[in-house]
């Protein structure tokens, strides 16, 4: 074991991640067999300070390894730890850090072209901090279809790839089984070496975790909603795909130095325990683009729009870049490029934008659909007591769960409204979603009238 490999292991097991500068000096020079006095002479630090810092480092390592670690035995304990970690399969630790130069092995799978990309600086900064500095182990990019999750995940991976030894980007659009995805990831991470793959999902997950410990890997799984059940509260797994839940939980709860990024229209269940701003799981709700970004999108399609027009369109489509791109094409093809005329005629939804919302709506439970109809009818912010009044058969618990699920699916927005009497959470739909649901409601009413008159 080299000193860099040893430091890599230590930074993996320590809750705080990286060693401080002085801790690294103590670690490196103690590894070479130097006493605190000798380290003090060569580094210029005070001997007492080095002893205190050293004691606290050995204490943290004792906690992490569940064994008494001291300046005298830390090499032995690290070597023993490395042996037990690699007993299932021999994996050479490959630690990317300032300690040595490394090259990243990237496998982008079917990642799309992202050369046209505007804004998202704040999102990229947050995500980089979570993954690179905070060492989050599982990060979810959530939001409605077309909002830009896939694009953002690719930009993110391009931006931080140097910090990893492996970057793997995969889409779950074709509903790959858990066995297939694990086999695929392991084939990549073993660098094409012939390894004996365990048959069970559990065995493959353990092996994968070993690789995620030994190397710093960034794995991105796109379109995670494909393996989640439709017509149900958001986030439950499709039958036969529960193994993904097991994989995500293991990645979240086990100590390793890698990160899994999921993109999804719905939030997978079972990870809440590990989620929080100081915990290993983080969620970013991807929201709409700004007016300025909308202007760029239109410009790339050959249409020049004013900032007022951009504002109207961003409000209408919630800043959804896919809806904006489709709209720009529609304006060119159906309105001869006349943006004013399009805005004036009012209708926001047809063609592909309609289809996008249809895909979302079809996945809702009956209660979720009912709530959407109530919100579309009221056309204003609606409070929880008002919803309870309107939906006679629903319990408060079911209502709250359904609202949470709709929020996670990005189909409703929440605001806290304050009146002289009280402050309460209220819900509303974006204009385009409202237009879609109102049309659905009209369709249903017409259908019911037609059936009655038959
Ligand atoms: N920041 C951006 N700037 C310009 N275009 C963007 C941006 N983000 C996304 N787009 C464009 O919007 C479209 C939808 O983006 P993307 O496929 O990333 O959405 P998504 O959230 O992954 O959707 P889905 O849930 O359907 O997978 C793409 O054509 C993409 O090029
Ligand atoms: Mg996508």
XYZ file of C-alpha atoms and ligand atoms in Angstrom:
486
model
C 0.000 0.000 0.000
C 1.359 3.436 -0.928
C 0.966 6.530 1.234
C -1.456 8.087 -1.314
C -3.634 4.978 -1.245
C -3.620 5.105 2.556
C -4.663 8.777 2.543
C -7.396 7.911 0.048
C -8.817 5.296 2.428
C -8.606 7.653 5.404
C -10.466 10.393 3.504
C -13.123 7.870 2.563
C -13.796 6.693 6.102
C -13.565 10.016 7.915
C -16.965 11.689 8.242
C -15.472 15.079 7.344
C -13.737 13.737 4.203
C -10.474 15.536 3.442
C -7.539 15.707 5.887
C -6.538 19.225 6.885
C -3.070 20.437 5.841
C -1.537 19.782 9.247
C -3.246 16.379 9.588
C -1.817 15.368 6.231
C 1.698 16.416 7.345
C 1.340 14.364 10.551
C -0.030 11.389 8.619
C 2.657 11.449 5.919
C 5.608 11.950 8.248
C 4.343 9.458 10.855
C 4.019 6.985 7.953
C 7.755 7.554 7.335
C 8.364 6.797 11.050
C 9.107 10.367 12.224
C 8.403 11.399 15.835
C 6.296 14.488 16.696
C 9.526 16.336 17.582
C 11.015 15.555 14.162
C 7.758 16.560 12.404
C 7.768 19.831 14.358
C 11.347 20.558 13.248
C 10.691 19.847 9.582
C 7.255 21.524 9.366
C 7.676 24.506 11.698
C 4.524 23.609 13.693
C 4.587 23.567 17.505
C 5.112 20.050 18.968
C 2.176 20.396 21.381
C -0.147 21.469 18.577
C 0.989 18.529 16.427
C 0.413 16.091 19.325
C -3.126 17.445 19.953
C -4.037 17.338 16.262
C -2.520 13.872 15.928
C -4.433 12.520 18.960
C -7.694 13.852 17.607
C -6.955 12.290 14.168
C -6.199 8.855 15.712
C -9.394 9.172 17.792
C -11.501 9.851 14.687
C -9.851 6.918 12.914
C -10.498 4.659 15.928
C -14.196 5.547 15.652
C -14.246 4.988 11.900
C -12.468 1.601 12.026
C -13.990 0.393 15.307
C -10.442 -0.416 16.500
C -7.977 1.493 18.724
C -5.789 3.494 16.305
C -2.579 5.207 17.445
C 0.523 6.751 15.894
C 2.267 3.407 16.391
C -0.274 1.070 14.811
C -2.164 3.129 12.179
C -0.227 1.623 9.237
C -1.051 -1.881 10.374
C -4.746 -1.098 10.858
C -5.015 0.574 7.453
C -3.385 -2.386 5.728
C -5.715 -4.778 7.536
C -8.713 -2.632 6.560
C -7.631 -2.571 2.896
C -7.292 -6.354 2.901
C -10.799 -6.939 4.259
C -12.274 -4.431 1.798
C -10.733 -6.183 -1.172
C -11.179 -9.774 -0.069
C -14.192 -10.303 -2.376
C -12.354 -8.970 -5.382
C -8.951 -7.386 -5.738
C -9.512 -3.692 -6.378
C -6.585 -1.340 -6.456
C -7.479 1.920 -4.721
C -7.392 4.727 -7.241
C -7.715 7.972 -5.368
C -8.056 11.191 -7.344
C -6.767 14.107 -5.330
C -4.019 16.631 -5.270
C -1.685 13.783 -4.284
C -1.186 12.532 -7.819
C -2.297 13.226 -11.368
C -5.027 11.046 -12.783
C -6.954 10.579 -15.990
C -10.690 10.154 -15.982
C -12.307 7.266 -17.810
C -15.606 8.524 -19.173
C -18.431 6.503 -20.646
C -21.170 8.863 -21.764
C -23.549 6.165 -23.051
C -26.319 7.871 -25.009
C -25.843 11.314 -23.478
C -27.381 14.025 -25.674
C -25.604 17.003 -27.237
C -25.679 19.957 -24.881
C -23.843 22.527 -26.946
C -26.810 24.933 -26.708
C -27.035 25.688 -23.006
C -27.924 28.884 -21.154
C -27.978 29.901 -17.513
C -28.052 27.362 -14.659
C -24.933 28.850 -13.036
C -26.470 28.793 -9.555
C -27.584 25.173 -9.969
C -24.145 24.096 -11.213
C -22.416 25.852 -8.303
C -24.711 24.195 -5.748
C -24.315 20.767 -7.297
C -20.525 21.073 -7.510
C -20.402 22.070 -3.840
C -22.600 19.153 -2.781
C -20.656 16.588 -4.781
C -17.059 17.825 -4.694
C -16.784 19.650 -1.354
C -19.516 18.061 0.765
C -18.986 14.580 -0.697
C -22.710 13.836 -1.052
C -23.158 10.199 -2.047
C -26.508 10.459 -3.842
C -27.892 13.563 -5.537
C -31.308 13.785 -7.186
C -32.182 16.261 -9.955
C -35.976 16.447 -9.928
C -38.466 18.277 -12.081
C -41.110 18.020 -14.753
C -40.499 16.730 -18.275
C -38.489 19.076 -20.483
C -37.315 21.302 -17.632
C -33.663 20.438 -18.354
C -32.630 17.668 -15.924
C -30.780 15.550 -18.484
C -28.994 18.557 -19.961
C -27.992 19.796 -16.506
C -26.703 16.359 -15.481
C -24.438 16.216 -18.541
C -23.143 19.768 -18.038
C -22.469 18.967 -14.398
C -20.560 15.799 -15.252
C -18.509 17.657 -17.888
C -17.695 20.362 -15.343
C -16.540 18.084 -12.512
C -15.224 15.051 -14.386
C -11.590 15.823 -13.481
C -12.336 15.119 -9.830
C -13.227 11.499 -10.624
C -11.431 8.447 -11.939
C -14.599 7.171 -13.630
C -17.620 8.976 -15.057
C -20.493 6.804 -16.279
C -23.696 8.255 -17.717
C -26.629 5.910 -18.396
C -30.279 6.367 -19.321
C -32.901 4.092 -17.755
C -35.409 5.043 -20.496
C -35.520 1.433 -21.711
C -36.203 0.202 -18.165
C -32.961 -1.755 -17.780
C -33.334 -4.394 -15.084
C -31.291 -4.003 -11.916
C -29.205 -7.041 -12.933
C -28.418 -5.459 -16.316
C -27.440 -2.068 -14.957
C -25.262 -3.590 -12.225
C -23.511 -5.857 -14.746
C -22.964 -2.875 -17.036
C -21.537 -0.662 -14.260
C -19.284 -3.439 -12.965
C -17.986 -4.164 -16.473
C -17.005 -0.520 -16.817
C -15.487 -0.175 -13.363
C -13.412 -3.352 -13.669
C -11.731 -1.798 -16.739
C -12.610 -4.797 -18.856
C -10.798 -7.241 -16.500
C -12.471 -10.641 -16.297
C -14.035 -10.742 -12.826
C -16.321 -13.356 -11.337
C -19.693 -11.649 -10.965
C -21.877 -12.751 -8.052
C -25.273 -13.980 -9.267
C -27.482 -12.236 -6.752
C -28.454 -8.563 -6.823
C -27.132 -8.240 -3.259
C -23.770 -9.708 -4.245
C -23.467 -7.397 -7.248
C -24.390 -4.357 -5.130
C -21.684 -5.260 -2.559
C -19.131 -5.607 -5.316
C -20.171 -2.270 -6.802
C -19.815 -0.606 -3.391
C -16.269 -2.001 -3.204
C -15.467 -0.250 -6.472
C -17.149 2.956 -5.280
C -14.881 2.805 -2.215
C -11.701 2.073 -4.089
C -12.143 4.749 -6.770
C -13.907 8.074 -6.888
C -16.658 7.414 -9.442
C -19.451 9.614 -10.715
C -22.399 7.561 -11.932
C -25.399 9.290 -13.497
C -28.663 7.455 -14.066
C -31.064 9.475 -16.207
C -34.865 9.013 -16.502
C -35.214 7.231 -13.168
C -39.010 7.753 -13.270
C -39.118 4.927 -15.860
C -38.658 2.384 -13.061
C -41.234 4.072 -10.775
C -44.882 3.062 -10.732
C -47.538 5.126 -12.508
C -51.085 5.688 -11.170
C -49.787 5.565 -7.627
C -48.366 8.053 -5.154
C -45.129 9.247 -6.723
C -41.966 7.308 -5.997
C -42.854 3.624 -5.553
C -40.901 1.151 -7.668
C -42.434 -0.836 -10.558
C -42.852 -4.552 -9.809
C -39.532 -6.276 -10.484
C -37.548 -3.040 -10.069
C -37.406 -2.955 -6.254
C -33.702 -3.856 -6.501
C -33.050 -0.250 -7.561
C -34.413 0.874 -4.185
C -31.915 -1.445 -2.523
C -29.078 -0.075 -4.685
C -29.963 3.571 -3.952
C -30.260 2.898 -0.212
C -26.900 1.091 -0.119
C -25.179 3.926 -1.980
C -26.738 6.445 0.413
C -25.959 4.666 3.677
C -22.564 3.026 3.049
C -19.261 4.868 3.372
C -17.502 5.311 0.010
C -15.945 8.087 -2.023
C -18.252 8.127 -5.061
C -21.471 9.821 -6.060
C -24.619 8.642 -7.811
C -26.677 11.332 -9.559
C -30.276 10.462 -10.441
C -32.484 12.524 -12.717
C -36.195 11.932 -12.377
C -39.641 13.441 -12.910
C -40.670 11.817 -9.625
C -38.771 11.354 -6.392
C -37.919 7.731 -5.559
C -39.126 6.685 -2.108
C -37.059 5.329 0.772
C -34.228 7.877 0.852
C -35.724 10.528 3.138
C -33.834 9.234 6.201
C -30.494 10.053 4.590
C -31.529 13.371 3.048
C -30.582 16.805 4.342
C -28.126 19.640 3.868
C -25.537 17.942 6.099
C -26.452 14.385 5.112
C -25.240 12.207 2.206
C -28.411 12.548 0.081
C -29.437 15.844 -1.537
C -32.277 16.858 -3.896
C -32.301 19.732 -6.325
C -35.642 20.759 -7.818
C -34.819 21.960 -11.316
C -36.954 25.024 -11.993
C -37.688 26.999 -15.140
C -35.198 29.147 -17.045
C -35.071 32.945 -16.840
C -36.472 35.416 -19.387
C -32.957 36.051 -20.647
C -32.370 32.343 -21.267
C -35.741 32.161 -23.073
C -34.609 35.008 -25.339
C -31.455 33.026 -26.185
C -33.490 29.884 -26.938
C -35.670 31.864 -29.356
C -32.619 33.498 -30.875
C -31.043 30.091 -31.542
C -34.259 29.257 -33.455
C -33.889 32.446 -35.497
C -36.532 34.471 -33.610
C -35.812 37.726 -31.854
C -38.094 38.421 -28.889
C -38.244 41.401 -26.540
C -37.773 40.919 -22.805
C -41.528 41.618 -22.283
C -42.411 38.853 -24.760
C -39.847 36.598 -23.089
C -41.469 37.290 -19.720
C -44.955 36.386 -21.008
C -43.696 33.141 -22.543
C -41.664 32.180 -19.468
C -44.732 32.697 -17.265
C -46.950 30.735 -19.617
C -44.628 27.724 -19.761
C -42.991 28.014 -16.342
C -39.633 28.631 -18.062
C -39.660 25.052 -19.392
C -36.934 24.987 -22.091
C -38.527 22.145 -24.042
C -41.902 23.928 -24.152
C -40.106 27.145 -25.190
C -38.216 25.379 -27.973
C -41.371 23.704 -29.285
C -43.226 27.023 -29.095
C -40.493 28.799 -31.062
C -40.822 26.164 -33.809
C -44.629 26.454 -33.758
C -44.439 30.231 -34.034
C -42.192 29.913 -37.053
C -44.262 27.254 -38.770
C -47.817 28.270 -37.888
C -47.537 32.015 -37.239
C -44.863 32.853 -39.837
C -42.525 33.919 -37.057
C -44.968 36.488 -35.660
C -44.459 36.235 -31.879
C -46.993 39.025 -31.076
C -49.740 37.178 -32.929
C -48.974 33.953 -31.092
C -49.035 35.656 -27.712
C -52.223 37.548 -28.616
C -54.223 34.455 -29.652
C -53.644 33.088 -26.145
C -53.696 29.306 -26.624
C -50.527 27.913 -25.108
C -50.985 24.246 -25.730
C -50.876 22.061 -28.747
C -48.741 19.370 -30.322
C -45.744 18.263 -28.346
C -46.321 20.522 -25.324
C -49.796 19.003 -24.952
C -48.307 15.536 -25.220
C -45.718 16.312 -22.562
C -48.452 17.241 -20.075
C -50.541 14.256 -21.132
C -47.613 11.963 -20.182
C -47.482 13.548 -16.728
C -51.254 13.476 -16.213
C -51.608 9.811 -17.169
C -49.235 8.835 -14.341
C -51.360 10.440 -11.611
C -53.490 8.589 -9.048
C -57.269 9.242 -9.062
C -57.000 11.542 -6.042
C -54.149 13.504 -7.627
C -56.237 13.981 -10.803
C -59.183 15.125 -8.699
C -57.039 17.737 -6.936
C -55.742 18.941 -10.313
C -59.343 19.403 -11.540
C -60.253 21.390 -8.405
C -57.201 23.646 -8.782
C -57.910 24.218 -12.496
C -61.534 25.124 -11.738
C -60.639 27.594 -8.996
C -57.877 29.255 -11.063
C -56.319 30.864 -7.960
C -54.255 29.951 -4.903
C -56.209 27.330 -2.938
C -55.618 26.503 0.725
C -55.759 23.072 2.379
C -59.101 23.732 4.187
C -60.595 24.867 0.863
C -59.431 21.675 -0.805
C -60.872 19.606 2.050
C -64.207 21.395 1.528
C -64.153 20.755 -2.209
C -63.168 17.095 -2.043
C -65.706 15.648 0.325
C -64.425 12.092 0.544
C -60.760 12.770 1.301
C -58.964 12.523 4.655
C -56.416 15.176 5.625
C -53.622 12.606 5.559
C -54.442 11.409 2.022
C -54.786 15.007 0.842
C -51.398 16.027 2.242
C -49.725 12.971 0.710
C -51.291 13.661 -2.682
C -50.284 17.336 -2.560
C -46.722 16.363 -1.691
C -46.703 13.903 -4.565
C -48.020 16.534 -7.047
C -45.418 19.001 -5.816
C -42.647 16.445 -6.325
C -43.974 15.856 -9.856
C -43.707 19.666 -10.366
C -47.345 19.892 -11.432
C -48.362 22.329 -8.696
C -46.663 25.245 -7.018
C -46.823 26.050 -3.326
C -46.780 29.478 -1.692
C -47.359 30.618 1.847
C -50.060 33.267 1.789
C -50.582 35.641 4.665
C -53.947 37.282 5.396
C -54.742 39.471 8.432
C -56.244 36.359 10.087
C -53.709 33.665 9.269
C -50.730 32.357 7.312
C -51.380 29.200 5.337
C -49.815 27.132 2.570
C -51.691 27.448 -0.731
C -51.421 25.667 -4.068
C -51.842 26.618 -7.720
C -50.951 25.387 -11.211
C -48.725 27.051 -13.791
C -50.761 28.684 -16.610
C -49.903 25.958 -19.173
C -50.728 23.144 -16.723
C -53.972 24.913 -15.794
C -54.930 25.266 -19.444
C -54.247 21.578 -20.023
C -56.273 20.408 -17.002
C -59.168 22.768 -17.848
C -59.296 21.315 -21.384
C -59.275 17.790 -19.928
C -62.131 18.739 -17.655
C -64.093 20.176 -20.574
C -63.443 16.997 -22.571
C -64.809 14.911 -19.693
C -67.880 17.125 -19.254
C -68.643 16.937 -22.983
C -68.211 13.177 -22.885
C -70.573 12.884 -19.903
C -73.187 15.100 -21.637
C -72.911 13.080 -24.841
C -73.411 9.818 -22.885
C -76.457 11.286 -21.096
C -78.080 12.408 -24.333
C -77.652 8.957 -25.943
N -30.137 25.419 -19.892
C -30.622 25.157 -21.110
N -30.398 25.978 -22.146
C -30.903 25.717 -23.359
N -31.633 24.658 -23.669
C -31.888 23.797 -22.682
C -31.416 23.988 -21.352
N -31.833 22.977 -20.595
C -32.530 22.177 -21.406
N -32.574 22.651 -22.652
C -33.240 22.033 -23.794
O -34.556 21.695 -23.384
C -34.920 20.405 -23.862
C -35.331 19.543 -22.687
O -34.210 19.342 -21.848
P -33.940 17.967 -21.103
O -34.058 16.835 -22.075
O -32.657 18.111 -20.384
O -35.172 17.926 -20.120
P -35.526 16.813 -19.014
O -35.895 17.535 -17.779
O -34.439 15.832 -18.936
O -36.839 16.160 -19.639
P -37.416 14.669 -19.459
O -38.054 14.589 -18.107
O -38.427 14.543 -20.563
O -36.278 13.718 -19.619
C -33.723 19.878 -24.623
O -33.952 20.056 -25.995
C -32.565 20.727 -24.167
O -31.638 20.922 -25.184
Mg -34.358 13.841 -19.410
